[in-house]
Amino acid sequence: MKKTLKLCLDLKVAYGINMVFDLLKKLPLIGKHLPLNLYSSYKLKNFCALIAIIFEFVSIFLGKFLYYLCFFYLPLNLYHSDLGATFLHIFLLLTLIGLLSNTALFSPDKEAYYAIVDLNVDAREYILTNFCYKLLKMGLGYLVLFIIVGYIYGLNAFYVIVMILGVTSLKIMMAYFKLYYYDSKIMSFINKTGFYFILLLLALAYLGPISTKVMPNLLVLIVFSFAILFVYPFIQKISSYKHYRLFAKRELNKFMNGQNQLKGLSKFLSEKRISDDASISSNKSGLAYLNELFIKRHRSLLYTTSKRQSIVSLGIFLALIVCALVINEDLDGLRSMILSYLSYFVFIMYILNRGSEFTKCLFMNCDHSLLSYAFYKEPANLLKLFRLRLVELIKVNLPPALSISFGLSALLGVSGEREPINYLIIFLVIIMLSIFFSIHHLVLYYLLQPYNLEGVKSIAFSVVSFISYLLALIFMYLRLPNLIFGICTIVFCLVYSLLSFYLVYRFGAKTFKLRN
Amino acid sequence: MHFVIEGLKKTYDQKLVLDDVDFSFESGKIYALLGRNGAGKTTLFNCINDDVETDAGEFYFLNGQKNAIKPLDIGYVLSTPEVPEFLTAYEFLKFFLDINKDRIEDLKTIEEYLDMINLAKDDHHKLMKYFSHGMKNKMQMLVNIIARPKLLLLDEPLTSLDVVVAEEMKELLRTIKKDRIIILSTHILDLALDLSDEIVLLHNKKLSSIKKDDLGDEKMKDEIIKTLRSQE
């Protein structure tokens, strides 16, 4: 096991180093001047390996710290309930969410492929070593976090130990189910409906404490203790499983089919989700025909998340409205908060926008093949298709924008706002932001065409994307009166859109092409 | 009509791949571009098709006078066939014909075109994501030849096809070579000798020609291998 662990870590480090070198070579200006034999420099490799090890070590604690900050520290400030009990309540429910969304005995990736397929490492050994390493990292991260958190919320060492061992045991149990029952009805039911379970658990986790209704500490302790008491047979079953190589091959095949992963969206996934519905057709012609068939055959891929976003945001606003009506105090505070925190929606609309997934799907399933045909690359065709696609992308993003603007307006109505102009501003700003980010994503795609089958190839695209993320984040801290903010946002969106249209029409035909 | 390459230079990652390449291709002929792995055959095609930037040089058609090359003058069939997999073969062709019908001489029906490449009737309305490599290759070739580009570039076109499809494609290429220039890159010597009118070697970063009628097949093979083995 020790030998396998060393091999896994070596592979991980080597892969990381070569990725960094590859990135350096792609840097504008500097990249071209780096020597070709960069990969053979041992000193540089050792230095990078050291950084990779430090990064791995820091990430254990940093990840847990960020987890605590976002999911506990910030929400706990809003509640008046017992902080220790509330912490345990949220922790247990988030652990259950983690079981549904983030528990795998084996995470197939390139390193695993190299080890098991290319280097012929024993699959059982590889999978179990990595699983133990992952659990150990998690346990260590939690230990440090809980020692600090326990001190703050008054949870003693007994709680800390039970929670760490409890989470680990639950993860082992879930891994067992995923190993033995991967193609069972119950697993496919969980996979299909997991999203709604997660929503329900989230609601229980964060809405309960509002009305100071949290699970008693004893219940949380009992759940974790039961997990610890009954975990042993699961460990035995996992370690005596006979078909690890088959299991690994199956998972790796799935992964390799989807190797052209573009940050979450793979060609495999998109191909799988090209609709086979034979009734799909189009009466249009030329580019409109192509566009309509593309949208119809990718409807589920393009619209599922946007539909979910609309439902969730409506649900959130509904819950907030109910809370406001139940609590029924300090509604004026709520009103002024909505009006002065409208800038938060720049970031929210940025995060919700489906532009990035839309353009990835366009590239992987359409442009990647058609851009090799001369007729498709004719400027007039490219620009006409740009217009058609923009309308589609705006349509994809509109449902959540509408549900947020209506939800926010309704919440504002409950808070007693009487000024019609404020409603208009909210409506226009949210819709405008949604359209603006749609334009932003599609324009970037046409001007920088960042993809090839291996992923994002353009450093410029990554830089611009990061800057837009940063700007959207900075907007959250901008405090402007509602009216001024609204007018500024609308004017900015209009100017930006016109300017970017000009750039696409001027340069798009030259910039929109395949990258090697 | 001639297709002329003049003074072409291309560097990749500080490595010179094509060095001051000059060559003239004549219409009505199939040229086989031979070179060792990594010699730069695909790079040459990418340069001609304006998919990568060149460091120096120009391309033009010479028909008494110099004519600039427009994108639609070139058909480029990639070694890995690229077709939009969310469309059926019928839909892809309909889309292509909708866009290009004004410039296609002797326009046929979609079915007639699909019959040209012997695509089974059952497959006409099948999504191309279910097509085999060979079927995709045929579709790509079809779309590239319907518009009758003056210059047709084929990158390793027949390497991974089964023998029947490969023979069909060879026949198709022979029938369409009139009035156009076809350059196919390959590293399979027999294919080059079988299909081409002239062999062009990409070696030591330059193009050189070997006329087929100068030598017999066996002597020619020896000559080609001797040349490709020699290093500058």
GROMACS .gro file of C-alpha atoms in nm, chain A residues 109-476:
model
  368
  109ASP     CA    1  -0.908   1.066  -1.374
  110LYS     CA    2  -0.601   1.077  -1.595
  111GLU     CA    3  -0.366   0.972  -1.314
  112ALA     CA    4  -0.584   0.669  -1.243
  113TYR     CA    5  -0.585   0.583  -1.613
  114TYR     CA    6  -0.206   0.604  -1.636
  115ALA     CA    7  -0.164   0.395  -1.321
  116ILE     CA    8  -0.421   0.119  -1.380
  117VAL     CA    9  -0.420   0.090  -1.760
  118ASP     CA   10  -0.075   0.206  -1.866
  119LEU     CA   11   0.137   0.105  -1.566
  120ASN     CA   12  -0.073  -0.198  -1.476
  121VAL     CA   13  -0.099  -0.113  -1.106
  122ASP     CA   14  -0.332  -0.348  -0.915
  123ALA     CA   15  -0.676  -0.185  -0.935
  124ARG     CA   16  -0.786  -0.292  -0.587
  125GLU     CA   17  -0.469  -0.159  -0.431
  126TYR     CA   18  -0.490   0.167  -0.627
  127ILE     CA   19  -0.855   0.232  -0.545
  128LEU     CA   20  -0.834   0.144  -0.176
  129THR     CA   21  -0.509   0.335  -0.125
  130ASN     CA   22  -0.654   0.645  -0.282
  131PHE     CA   23  -0.979   0.611  -0.090
  132CYS     CA   24  -0.793   0.579   0.241
  133TYR     CA   25  -0.571   0.875   0.149
  134LYS     CA   26  -0.878   1.082   0.071
  135LEU     CA   27  -1.047   0.987   0.398
  136LEU     CA   28  -0.729   1.058   0.589
  137LYS     CA   29  -0.699   1.401   0.430
  138MET     CA   30  -1.061   1.473   0.510
  139GLY     CA   31  -1.022   1.355   0.869
  140LEU     CA   32  -0.710   1.564   0.921
  141GLY     CA   33  -0.878   1.872   0.775
  142TYR     CA   34  -1.182   1.826   0.999
  143LEU     CA   35  -0.968   1.761   1.306
  144VAL     CA   36  -0.795   2.097   1.282
  145LEU     CA   37  -1.118   2.275   1.192
  146PHE     CA   38  -1.322   2.114   1.469
  147ILE     CA   39  -1.063   2.186   1.735
  148ILE     CA   40  -1.100   2.557   1.651
  149VAL     CA   41  -1.475   2.545   1.594
  150GLY     CA   42  -1.531   2.331   1.904
  151TYR     CA   43  -1.353   2.598   2.107
  152ILE     CA   44  -1.575   2.872   1.960
  153TYR     CA   45  -1.909   2.692   1.994
  154GLY     CA   46  -1.835   2.501   2.311
  155LEU     CA   47  -1.821   2.149   2.164
  156ASN     CA   48  -1.592   1.921   2.360
  157ALA     CA   49  -1.338   1.662   2.240
  158PHE     CA   50  -1.599   1.385   2.251
  159TYR     CA   51  -1.815   1.566   1.994
  160VAL     CA   52  -1.511   1.633   1.774
  161ILE     CA   53  -1.407   1.268   1.768
  162VAL     CA   54  -1.761   1.136   1.709
  163MET     CA   55  -1.818   1.381   1.424
  164ILE     CA   56  -1.493   1.299   1.244
  165LEU     CA   57  -1.533   0.922   1.281
  166GLY     CA   58  -1.904   0.951   1.200
  167VAL     CA   59  -1.851   1.138   0.872
  168THR     CA   60  -1.578   0.893   0.773
  169SER     CA   61  -1.803   0.596   0.851
  170LEU     CA   62  -2.094   0.741   0.653
  171LYS     CA   63  -1.864   0.797   0.355
  172ILE     CA   64  -1.745   0.436   0.374
  173MET     CA   65  -2.106   0.312   0.385
  174MET     CA   66  -2.203   0.520   0.083
  175ALA     CA   67  -1.893   0.400  -0.103
  176TYR     CA   68  -2.005   0.043  -0.032
  177PHE     CA   69  -2.348   0.109  -0.184
  178LYS     CA   70  -2.193   0.272  -0.489
  179LEU     CA   71  -1.960  -0.025  -0.535
  180TYR     CA   72  -2.213  -0.306  -0.494
  181TYR     CA   73  -2.532  -0.145  -0.615
  182TYR     CA   74  -2.408   0.094  -0.886
  183ASP     CA   75  -2.667  -0.022  -1.141
  184SER     CA   76  -2.952  -0.092  -0.900
  185LYS     CA   77  -3.287   0.080  -0.918
  186ILE     CA   78  -3.229   0.258  -0.591
  187MET     CA   79  -2.901   0.409  -0.716
  188SER     CA   80  -3.053   0.528  -1.041
  189PHE     CA   81  -3.342   0.674  -0.837
  190ILE     CA   82  -3.089   0.856  -0.617
  191ASN     CA   83  -2.898   0.978  -0.922
  192LYS     CA   84  -3.213   1.109  -1.086
  193THR     CA   85  -3.374   1.267  -0.784
  194GLY     CA   86  -3.058   1.352  -0.587
  195PHE     CA   87  -3.086   1.717  -0.683
  196TYR     CA   88  -3.429   1.749  -0.518
  197PHE     CA   89  -3.312   1.561  -0.206
  198ILE     CA   90  -3.023   1.802  -0.183
  199LEU     CA   91  -3.260   2.098  -0.208
  200LEU     CA   92  -3.478   1.953   0.065
  201LEU     CA   93  -3.180   1.890   0.293
  202LEU     CA   94  -3.049   2.242   0.224
  203ALA     CA   95  -3.386   2.387   0.314
  204LEU     CA   96  -3.394   2.182   0.637
  205ALA     CA   97  -3.038   2.284   0.718
  206TYR     CA   98  -3.081   2.658   0.678
  207LEU     CA   99  -3.453   2.727   0.724
  208GLY     CA  100  -3.486   2.528   1.047
  209PRO     CA  101  -3.257   2.752   1.252
  210ILE     CA  102  -3.451   3.065   1.141
  211SER     CA  103  -3.735   2.958   1.366
  212THR     CA  104  -3.477   2.823   1.616
  213LYS     CA  105  -3.588   2.467   1.531
  214VAL     CA  106  -3.269   2.262   1.521
  215MET     CA  107  -3.204   1.896   1.586
  216PRO     CA  108  -3.110   1.817   1.945
  217ASN     CA  109  -2.739   1.749   1.993
  218LEU     CA  110  -2.824   1.402   2.113
  219LEU     CA  111  -2.991   1.309   1.783
  220VAL     CA  112  -2.686   1.423   1.585
  221LEU     CA  113  -2.463   1.222   1.817
  222ILE     CA  114  -2.684   0.915   1.781
  223VAL     CA  115  -2.674   0.929   1.399
  224PHE     CA  116  -2.296   0.957   1.390
  225SER     CA  117  -2.248   0.697   1.665
  226PHE     CA  118  -2.467   0.447   1.482
  227ALA     CA  119  -2.259   0.500   1.170
  228ILE     CA  120  -1.940   0.434   1.367
  229LEU     CA  121  -2.082   0.124   1.537
  230PHE     CA  122  -2.202  -0.037   1.216
  231VAL     CA  123  -1.925   0.059   0.976
  232TYR     CA  124  -1.705  -0.249   1.024
  233PRO     CA  125  -1.902  -0.494   0.801
  234PHE     CA  126  -1.898  -0.231   0.527
  235ILE     CA  127  -1.519  -0.201   0.551
  236GLN     CA  128  -1.494  -0.579   0.526
  237LYS     CA  129  -1.721  -0.590   0.222
  238ILE     CA  130  -1.530  -0.313   0.046
  239SER     CA  131  -1.191  -0.472   0.106
  240SER     CA  132  -1.310  -0.819  -0.004
  241TYR     CA  133  -1.475  -0.701  -0.327
  242LYS     CA  134  -1.359  -0.928  -0.611
  243HIS     CA  135  -1.404  -0.724  -0.927
  244TYR     CA  136  -1.202  -0.410  -0.873
  245ARG     CA  137  -1.031  -0.428  -1.211
  246LEU     CA  138  -1.364  -0.453  -1.392
  247PHE     CA  139  -1.505  -0.175  -1.178
  248ALA     CA  140  -1.203   0.047  -1.250
  249LYS     CA  141  -1.214  -0.027  -1.624
  250ARG     CA  142  -1.584   0.059  -1.640
  251GLU     CA  143  -1.537   0.388  -1.456
  252LEU     CA  144  -1.222   0.474  -1.654
  253ASN     CA  145  -1.393   0.401  -1.984
  254LYS     CA  146  -1.672   0.635  -1.889
  255PHE     CA  147  -1.413   0.894  -1.798
  256MET     CA  148  -1.199   0.850  -2.110
  257ASN     CA  149  -1.502   0.872  -2.335
  258GLY     CA  150  -1.563   1.204  -2.178
  259GLN     CA  151  -1.198   1.302  -2.179
  260ASN     CA  152  -1.258   1.615  -2.379
  261GLN     CA  153  -1.378   1.764  -2.063
  262LEU     CA  154  -1.427   2.136  -2.065
  263LYS     CA  155  -1.462   2.216  -1.698
  264GLY     CA  156  -1.757   1.998  -1.625
  265LEU     CA  157  -1.907   1.954  -1.968
  266SER     CA  158  -1.767   1.672  -2.173
  267LYS     CA  159  -1.819   1.572  -2.532
  268PHE     CA  160  -1.935   1.239  -2.401
  269LEU     CA  161  -2.199   1.409  -2.196
  270SER     CA  162  -2.309   1.628  -2.484
  271GLU     CA  163  -2.314   1.340  -2.730
  272LYS     CA  164  -2.518   1.136  -2.490
  273ARG     CA  165  -2.757   1.420  -2.467
  274ILE     CA  166  -2.815   1.471  -2.837
  275SER     CA  167  -3.181   1.383  -2.850
  276ASP     CA  168  -3.273   1.074  -3.052
  277ASP     CA  169  -3.634   1.187  -3.080
  278ALA     CA  170  -3.724   1.103  -3.441
  279SER     CA  171  -4.006   1.358  -3.448
  280ILE     CA  172  -3.761   1.649  -3.427
  281SER     CA  173  -3.754   1.841  -3.754
  282SER     CA  174  -3.740   2.193  -3.887
  283ASN     CA  175  -3.923   2.377  -4.165
  284LYS     CA  176  -3.658   2.645  -4.187
  285SER     CA  177  -3.369   2.654  -4.430
  286GLY     CA  178  -2.994   2.716  -4.425
  287LEU     CA  179  -2.845   2.850  -4.105
  288ALA     CA  180  -3.182   2.888  -3.934
  289TYR     CA  181  -3.242   2.519  -4.010
  290LEU     CA  182  -2.908   2.422  -3.856
  291ASN     CA  183  -2.968   2.640  -3.553
  292GLU     CA  184  -3.319   2.512  -3.489
  293LEU     CA  185  -3.213   2.147  -3.512
  294PHE     CA  186  -2.919   2.215  -3.281
  295ILE     CA  187  -3.138   2.373  -3.016
  296LYS     CA  188  -3.410   2.108  -3.042
  297ARG     CA  189  -3.164   1.819  -3.018
  298HIS     CA  190  -2.982   1.975  -2.721
  299ARG     CA  191  -3.287   2.109  -2.541
  300SER     CA  192  -3.232   1.900  -2.230
  301LEU     CA  193  -2.864   1.995  -2.206
  302LEU     CA  194  -2.930   2.364  -2.263
  303TYR     CA  195  -3.248   2.415  -2.065
  304THR     CA  196  -3.243   2.171  -1.769
  305THR     CA  197  -3.019   2.383  -1.547
  306SER     CA  198  -3.194   2.703  -1.643
  307LYS     CA  199  -3.530   2.548  -1.551
  308ARG     CA  200  -3.390   2.429  -1.220
  309GLN     CA  201  -3.247   2.772  -1.151
  310SER     CA  202  -3.589   2.927  -1.212
  311ILE     CA  203  -3.764   2.682  -0.979
  312VAL     CA  204  -3.502   2.716  -0.706
  313SER     CA  205  -3.497   3.095  -0.719
  314LEU     CA  206  -3.878   3.107  -0.708
  315GLY     CA  207  -3.864   2.867  -0.413
  316ILE     CA  208  -3.608   3.082  -0.232
  317PHE     CA  209  -3.810   3.400  -0.284
  318LEU     CA  210  -4.127   3.223  -0.176
  319ALA     CA  211  -3.953   3.104   0.141
  320LEU     CA  212  -3.820   3.455   0.206
  321ILE     CA  213  -4.166   3.605   0.154
  322VAL     CA  214  -4.318   3.353   0.396
  323CYS     CA  215  -4.045   3.427   0.651
  324ALA     CA  216  -4.100   3.802   0.610
  325LEU     CA  217  -4.475   3.761   0.660
  326VAL     CA  218  -4.430   3.531   0.963
  327ILE     CA  219  -4.167   3.742   1.135
  328ASN     CA  220  -4.346   4.062   1.024
  329GLU     CA  221  -4.105   4.299   1.192
  330ASP     CA  222  -3.840   4.530   1.057
  331LEU     CA  223  -3.992   4.511   0.709
  332ASP     CA  224  -3.860   4.859   0.641
  333GLY     CA  225  -3.508   4.724   0.701
  334LEU     CA  226  -3.578   4.451   0.446
  335ARG     CA  227  -3.702   4.711   0.197
  336SER     CA  228  -3.392   4.927   0.225
  337MET     CA  229  -3.171   4.617   0.214
  338ILE     CA  230  -3.324   4.504  -0.117
  339LEU     CA  231  -3.286   4.850  -0.266
  340SER     CA  232  -2.928   4.901  -0.156
  341TYR     CA  233  -2.804   4.547  -0.223
  342LEU     CA  234  -2.921   4.528  -0.584
  343SER     CA  235  -2.555   4.528  -0.687
  344TYR     CA  236  -2.528   4.172  -0.546
  345PHE     CA  237  -2.734   4.061  -0.841
  346VAL     CA  238  -2.451   4.145  -1.081
  347PHE     CA  239  -2.259   3.855  -0.930
  348ILE     CA  240  -2.565   3.631  -0.897
  349MET     CA  241  -2.667   3.684  -1.260
  350TYR     CA  242  -2.306   3.621  -1.366
  351ILE     CA  243  -2.295   3.291  -1.178
  352LEU     CA  244  -2.636   3.180  -1.305
  353ASN     CA  245  -2.565   3.259  -1.669
  354ARG     CA  246  -2.550   2.951  -1.890
  355GLY     CA  247  -2.336   3.121  -2.157
  356SER     CA  248  -2.022   2.926  -2.080
  357GLU     CA  249  -2.198   2.584  -2.104
  358PHE     CA  250  -2.388   2.701  -2.412
  359THR     CA  251  -2.070   2.797  -2.598
  360LYS     CA  252  -1.892   2.476  -2.491
  361CYS     CA  253  -2.181   2.274  -2.626
  362LEU     CA  254  -2.181   2.480  -2.948
  363PHE     CA  255  -1.814   2.409  -2.994
  364MET     CA  256  -1.809   2.042  -2.904
  365ASN     CA  257  -2.117   1.935  -3.092
  366CYS     CA  258  -2.134   2.177  -3.382
  367ASP     CA  259  -1.857   2.426  -3.453
  368HIS     CA  260  -1.572   2.189  -3.390
  369SER     CA  261  -1.676   1.986  -3.694
  370LEU     CA  262  -1.831   2.253  -3.913
  371LEU     CA  263  -1.542   2.500  -3.881
  372SER     CA  264  -1.336   2.266  -4.097
  373TYR     CA  265  -1.568   2.344  -4.392
  374ALA     CA  266  -1.491   2.652  -4.599
  375PHE     CA  267  -1.856   2.744  -4.666
  376TYR     CA  268  -1.930   2.757  -4.292
  377LYS     CA  269  -1.642   2.997  -4.232
  378GLU     CA  270  -1.771   3.258  -4.476
  379PRO     CA  271  -1.809   3.585  -4.282
  380ALA     CA  272  -2.174   3.637  -4.379
  381ASN     CA  273  -2.267   3.288  -4.254
  382LEU     CA  274  -2.074   3.322  -3.929
  383LEU     CA  275  -2.237   3.652  -3.846
  384LYS     CA  276  -2.587   3.539  -3.931
  385LEU     CA  277  -2.542   3.236  -3.708
  386PHE     CA  278  -2.404   3.461  -3.433
  387ARG     CA  279  -2.732   3.657  -3.435
  388LEU     CA  280  -2.945   3.342  -3.427
  389ARG     CA  281  -2.742   3.196  -3.143
  390LEU     CA  282  -2.753   3.513  -2.941
  391VAL     CA  283  -3.133   3.505  -2.947
  392GLU     CA  284  -3.125   3.142  -2.832
  393LEU     CA  285  -2.879   3.208  -2.551
  394ILE     CA  286  -3.088   3.499  -2.429
  395LYS     CA  287  -3.392   3.269  -2.432
  396VAL     CA  288  -3.204   3.006  -2.228
  397ASN     CA  289  -3.110   3.261  -1.964
  398LEU     CA  290  -3.438   3.447  -1.947
  399PRO     CA  291  -3.647   3.209  -1.727
  400PRO     CA  292  -3.426   3.241  -1.414
  401ALA     CA  293  -3.395   3.616  -1.476
  402LEU     CA  294  -3.773   3.650  -1.493
  403SER     CA  295  -3.824   3.438  -1.185
  404ILE     CA  296  -3.567   3.642  -0.990
  405SER     CA  297  -3.707   3.976  -1.103
  406PHE     CA  298  -4.064   3.874  -1.016
  407GLY     CA  299  -3.954   3.713  -0.688
  408LEU     CA  300  -3.753   4.017  -0.585
  409SER     CA  301  -4.035   4.252  -0.682
  410ALA     CA  302  -4.281   4.045  -0.479
  411LEU     CA  303  -4.046   4.053  -0.178
  412LEU     CA  304  -4.013   4.427  -0.221
  413GLY     CA  305  -4.394   4.449  -0.234
  414VAL     CA  306  -4.421   4.256   0.094
  415SER     CA  307  -4.169   4.492   0.252
  416GLY     CA  308  -4.404   4.781   0.175
  417GLU     CA  309  -4.226   4.963  -0.110
  418ARG     CA  310  -4.458   5.217  -0.277
  419GLU     CA  311  -4.232   5.373  -0.546
  420PRO     CA  312  -4.315   5.219  -0.890
  421ILE     CA  313  -3.982   5.333  -1.034
  422ASN     CA  314  -3.797   5.100  -0.796
  423TYR     CA  315  -3.992   4.801  -0.926
  424LEU     CA  316  -3.915   4.905  -1.282
  425ILE     CA  317  -3.545   4.943  -1.204
  426ILE     CA  318  -3.528   4.598  -1.043
  427PHE     CA  319  -3.705   4.441  -1.338
  428LEU     CA  320  -3.491   4.616  -1.599
  429VAL     CA  321  -3.160   4.562  -1.417
  430ILE     CA  322  -3.211   4.186  -1.369
  431ILE     CA  323  -3.330   4.128  -1.726
  432MET     CA  324  -3.059   4.356  -1.866
  433LEU     CA  325  -2.787   4.177  -1.668
  434SER     CA  326  -2.909   3.841  -1.796
  435ILE     CA  327  -2.900   3.965  -2.157
  436PHE     CA  328  -2.569   4.138  -2.100
  437PHE     CA  329  -2.393   3.824  -1.970
  438SER     CA  330  -2.541   3.623  -2.257
  439ILE     CA  331  -2.391   3.869  -2.503
  440HIS     CA  332  -2.064   3.874  -2.307
  441HIS     CA  333  -2.019   3.495  -2.325
  442LEU     CA  334  -2.109   3.462  -2.691
  443VAL     CA  335  -1.895   3.758  -2.795
  444LEU     CA  336  -1.596   3.617  -2.607
  445TYR     CA  337  -1.655   3.284  -2.780
  446TYR     CA  338  -1.658   3.445  -3.123
  447LEU     CA  339  -1.366   3.680  -3.062
  448LEU     CA  340  -1.133   3.441  -2.881
  449GLN     CA  341  -1.268   3.094  -2.972
  450PRO     CA  342  -1.088   2.941  -2.678
  451TYR     CA  343  -1.162   2.571  -2.716
  452ASN     CA  344  -1.021   2.267  -2.881
  453LEU     CA  345  -1.103   1.906  -2.802
  454GLU     CA  346  -0.867   1.905  -2.505
  455GLY     CA  347  -1.021   2.203  -2.331
  456VAL     CA  348  -0.967   2.575  -2.304
  457LYS     CA  349  -0.663   2.664  -2.511
  458SER     CA  350  -0.665   3.040  -2.495
  459ILE     CA  351  -0.485   3.210  -2.209
  460ALA     CA  352  -0.645   3.539  -2.316
  461PHE     CA  353  -0.988   3.380  -2.268
  462SER     CA  354  -0.899   3.254  -1.921
  463VAL     CA  355  -0.765   3.597  -1.825
  464VAL     CA  356  -1.072   3.783  -1.958
  465SER     CA  357  -1.305   3.532  -1.788
  466PHE     CA  358  -1.122   3.577  -1.458
  467ILE     CA  359  -1.137   3.956  -1.489
  468SER     CA  360  -1.512   3.947  -1.558
  469TYR     CA  361  -1.558   3.718  -1.257
  470LEU     CA  362  -1.355   3.960  -1.044
  471LEU     CA  363  -1.549   4.263  -1.168
  472ALA     CA  364  -1.881   4.091  -1.095
  473LEU     CA  365  -1.748   4.012  -0.746
  474ILE     CA  366  -1.631   4.370  -0.689
  475PHE     CA  367  -1.978   4.495  -0.782
  476MET     CA  368  -2.110   4.325  -0.468
   0.00000   0.00000   0.00000
